[in-house]
Tab-separated table of C-alpha atoms in Angstrom:
chain	number	residue	atom	x	y	z
W	6	MET	CA	13.369	-34.039	41.251
W	7	SER	CA	15.653	-36.951	41.366
W	8	ASN	CA	15.255	-39.871	38.881
W	9	GLY	CA	14.417	-42.278	41.862
W	10	ARG	CA	11.467	-40.081	43.097
W	11	ARG	CA	10.258	-39.923	39.635
W	12	ARG	CA	10.412	-43.536	39.103
W	13	ALA	CA	8.434	-44.035	42.461
W	14	LEU	CA	5.858	-41.620	41.536
W	15	GLY	CA	5.543	-43.326	38.169
W	16	ALA	CA	5.178	-46.713	39.700
W	17	GLY	CA	2.616	-45.618	42.102
W	18	ALA	CA	0.565	-44.059	39.349
W	19	ALA	CA	0.674	-47.426	37.405
W	20	VAL	CA	-0.445	-49.464	40.425
W	21	ALA	CA	-3.387	-46.764	40.898
W	22	VAL	CA	-4.277	-47.066	37.225
W	23	ILE	CA	-4.261	-51.095	37.360
W	24	GLY	CA	-6.314	-50.989	40.695
W	25	VAL	CA	-8.998	-48.986	39.097
W	26	ALA	CA	-9.033	-51.165	36.104
W	27	VAL	CA	-9.542	-54.361	38.267
W	28	ALA	CA	-12.276	-52.595	40.243
W	29	VAL	CA	-14.215	-51.682	36.929
W	30	ALA	CA	-13.745	-55.139	35.822
W	31	LEU	CA	-15.129	-56.579	38.830
W	32	VAL	CA	-18.094	-54.456	38.771
W	33	ALA	CA	-18.706	-54.972	35.190
W	34	GLY	CA	-18.488	-58.402	35.226
W	35	GLY	CA	-20.186	-59.363	38.244
W	36	SER	CA	-21.738	-62.690	39.056
W	37	GLN	CA	-24.669	-63.923	36.782
W	38	GLN	CA	-26.153	-64.996	40.479
W	39	ASP	CA	-26.423	-61.556	42.161
W	40	SER	CA	-27.420	-61.563	45.754
W	41	GLY	CA	-29.947	-59.606	47.293
W	42	ASP	CA	-32.444	-57.520	45.311
W	43	ARG	CA	-29.862	-56.805	42.542
W	44	GLN	CA	-31.034	-58.507	39.295
W	45	THR	CA	-29.208	-58.570	35.990
W	46	ASP	CA	-31.354	-57.745	32.851
W	47	ARG	CA	-31.356	-61.499	32.195
W	48	GLN	CA	-32.665	-62.426	35.446
W	49	LYS	CA	-35.505	-59.748	34.946
W	50	ALA	CA	-36.240	-61.132	31.640
W	51	VAL	CA	-36.340	-64.775	32.809
W	52	ALA	CA	-38.577	-63.726	35.691
W	53	GLU	CA	-40.903	-62.059	33.402
W	54	ARG	CA	-41.042	-64.968	30.892
W	55	GLY	CA	-41.355	-67.421	33.827
W	56	GLN	CA	-44.570	-65.714	34.912
W	57	SER	CA	-46.065	-67.140	31.703
W	58	VAL	CA	-45.106	-70.642	32.401
W	59	MET	CA	-44.676	-70.959	36.170
W	60	PRO	CA	-48.170	-70.587	38.072
W	61	PHE	CA	-46.559	-69.890	41.355
W	62	ASP	CA	-44.827	-66.653	42.676
W	63	LEU	CA	-41.155	-66.482	42.200
W	64	GLU	CA	-41.063	-63.994	45.018
W	65	GLN	CA	-42.807	-66.300	47.462
W	66	THR	CA	-40.939	-69.373	46.432
W	67	THR	CA	-37.436	-70.661	45.911
W	68	HIS	CA	-35.761	-73.235	43.621
W	69	ARG	CA	-33.022	-75.407	44.837
W	70	PHE	CA	-30.752	-77.256	42.719
W	71	THR	CA	-28.410	-80.050	43.790
W	72	PRO	CA	-26.176	-81.808	41.300
W	73	THR	CA	-25.698	-85.671	42.375
W	74	ALA	CA	-23.427	-88.251	41.015
W	75	THR	CA	-26.143	-89.509	39.068
W	76	GLY	CA	-27.822	-86.425	37.915
W	77	GLY	CA	-29.608	-84.057	40.277
W	78	ILE	CA	-32.479	-82.917	42.544
W	79	GLN	CA	-34.704	-79.884	41.865
W	80	ASP	CA	-36.707	-78.588	44.593
W	81	VAL	CA	-39.122	-75.822	44.360
W	82	VAL	CA	-40.499	-74.452	47.757
W	83	ALA	CA	-42.770	-72.090	49.429
W	84	ASP	CA	-40.967	-69.504	51.493
W	85	GLN	CA	-43.484	-69.139	53.922
W	86	ARG	CA	-44.642	-72.100	56.142
W	87	GLY	CA	-48.068	-73.119	55.638
W	88	ASP	CA	-48.570	-71.237	52.180
W	89	ALA	CA	-51.173	-73.803	50.785
W	90	GLU	CA	-51.707	-71.783	47.600
W	91	GLN	CA	-48.100	-71.485	46.454
W	92	VAL	CA	-47.524	-75.217	47.589
W	93	ASP	CA	-50.535	-76.343	45.425
W	94	LEU	CA	-49.332	-74.286	42.492
W	95	ILE	CA	-45.788	-75.710	42.897
W	96	ARG	CA	-46.951	-79.226	43.050
W	97	ALA	CA	-49.290	-78.891	39.937
W	98	HIS	CA	-46.064	-77.278	37.851
W	99	LEU	CA	-43.787	-79.756	38.914
W	100	ARG	CA	-45.986	-82.769	38.385
W	101	LYS	CA	-46.683	-81.493	34.845
W	102	GLU	CA	-43.072	-80.728	34.143
W	103	ALA	CA	-41.951	-84.362	35.227
W	104	GLN	CA	-44.415	-85.981	32.768
W	105	ALA	CA	-43.209	-83.458	29.855
W	106	PHE	CA	-39.474	-84.004	30.709
W	107	SER	CA	-40.128	-87.765	30.562
W	108	ARG	CA	-41.511	-87.251	27.148
W	109	GLY	CA	-38.593	-85.164	26.012
W	110	ASP	CA	-40.596	-81.943	26.059
W	111	PHE	CA	-38.607	-79.203	27.475
W	112	SER	CA	-40.555	-76.344	25.861
W	113	ASP	CA	-41.199	-74.667	29.177
W	114	PRO	CA	-37.578	-74.125	30.110
W	115	SER	CA	-36.876	-73.054	26.530
W	116	ARG	CA	-39.348	-70.432	26.665
W	117	ILE	CA	-38.093	-69.284	29.873
W	118	HIS	CA	-34.399	-69.400	29.692
W	119	GLY	CA	-34.002	-69.731	25.716
W	120	ALA	CA	-33.335	-72.508	23.072
W	121	ASP	CA	-29.597	-72.364	23.672
W	122	MET	CA	-29.708	-73.039	27.415
W	123	PRO	CA	-26.837	-75.026	28.436
W	124	GLY	CA	-27.567	-78.801	28.713
W	125	LEU	CA	-30.935	-78.379	27.146
W	126	ALA	CA	-30.370	-79.687	23.815
W	127	GLU	CA	-28.709	-83.062	25.443
W	128	LEU	CA	-31.634	-83.525	27.717
W	129	GLN	CA	-34.062	-83.270	24.855
W	130	ASP	CA	-31.914	-85.606	22.811
W	131	GLY	CA	-31.469	-87.973	25.665
W	132	TYR	CA	-34.643	-87.794	27.554
W	133	ASP	CA	-35.045	-91.863	27.105
W	134	ARG	CA	-31.960	-92.261	29.013
W	135	PHE	CA	-32.746	-90.641	32.227
W	136	GLU	CA	-35.529	-90.835	34.654
W	137	VAL	CA	-37.471	-87.998	36.333
W	138	ARG	CA	-39.250	-88.616	39.455
W	139	TYR	CA	-41.900	-86.279	40.988
W	140	GLU	CA	-42.293	-86.217	44.759
W	141	GLU	CA	-44.302	-84.031	47.024
W	142	ARG	CA	-42.804	-82.250	50.163
W	143	ALA	CA	-44.584	-80.384	52.929
W	144	ASP	CA	-43.269	-77.004	51.513
W	145	GLY	CA	-43.583	-77.746	47.756
W	146	ALA	CA	-42.418	-80.710	45.266
W	147	THR	CA	-39.067	-82.334	44.184
W	148	LEU	CA	-37.933	-83.509	40.803
W	149	THR	CA	-35.045	-86.261	40.872
W	150	TYR	CA	-33.294	-86.827	37.653
W	151	ALA	CA	-31.184	-89.988	37.405
W	152	THR	CA	-29.088	-91.518	34.664
W	153	ASP	CA	-26.203	-93.757	34.142
W	154	ASP	CA	-25.147	-91.817	31.329
W	155	SER	CA	-22.222	-89.648	32.419
W	156	ALA	CA	-22.755	-87.180	29.436
W	157	LEU	CA	-26.490	-86.592	30.498
W	158	VAL	CA	-25.038	-86.039	34.177
W	159	ASP	CA	-22.839	-83.441	32.865
W	160	ALA	CA	-25.866	-82.006	30.958
W	161	LEU	CA	-28.037	-81.890	33.948
W	162	HIS	CA	-25.400	-80.124	35.927
W	163	SER	CA	-24.866	-77.563	33.289
W	164	TRP	CA	-28.708	-77.146	32.949
W	165	PHE	CA	-28.974	-76.558	36.972
W	166	GLU	CA	-25.870	-74.199	36.755
W	167	ALA	CA	-27.674	-72.152	34.139
W	168	GLN	CA	-30.962	-72.152	35.985
W	169	LEU	CA	-29.091	-70.992	39.108
W	170	GLY	CA	-27.587	-67.880	37.293
W	171	ASP	CA	-30.950	-67.121	35.512
W	172	HIS	CA	-33.117	-67.337	38.474
W	173	GLY	CA	-30.778	-65.172	40.669
W	174	ALA	CA	-32.027	-64.599	44.141
W	175	HIS	CA	-35.033	-66.948	43.492
W	176	ALA	CA	-32.762	-70.008	43.473
W	177	LYS	CA	-30.066	-71.554	45.602
W	178	PRO	CA	-27.528	-74.448	45.322
W	179	GLY	CA	-27.872	-77.386	47.246
W	180	HIS	CA	-30.105	-78.589	50.204
């Protein structure tokens, strides 16, 4: 076999090994926010813990997180039009959360997502520097977070991003 042919075979083998390594890395390090029915172990654990905090059914509702220049908008909506039971449960929960967050009580998100959730400590410490406004909508409810403090805006955005990843298919970015 000629030296040129050996070099070509060696280079081809190296490319194949690199291709396999990249494919393995992509599969192993997949997105926290899987689509479809695939859930990470963390997303499954969050959904299980969420059942003890959130009265509505995650399989019948969707969280939407929209970062804004002054904070963000969190919607929780029933997936089925006219699902009065889920809408009532969503409204009761978000009304309670708005009151708790306004007092600096973030114990529910902490129980669901963990005390080290991104943005959570900053929100607890700075609760008196942002407003949480509750609003009903036909299919659920909305919490609007607003502040002039850029550090708290960043914390809210980090908190939203963490929730998007943790809730997986039960959450979506934006409106």
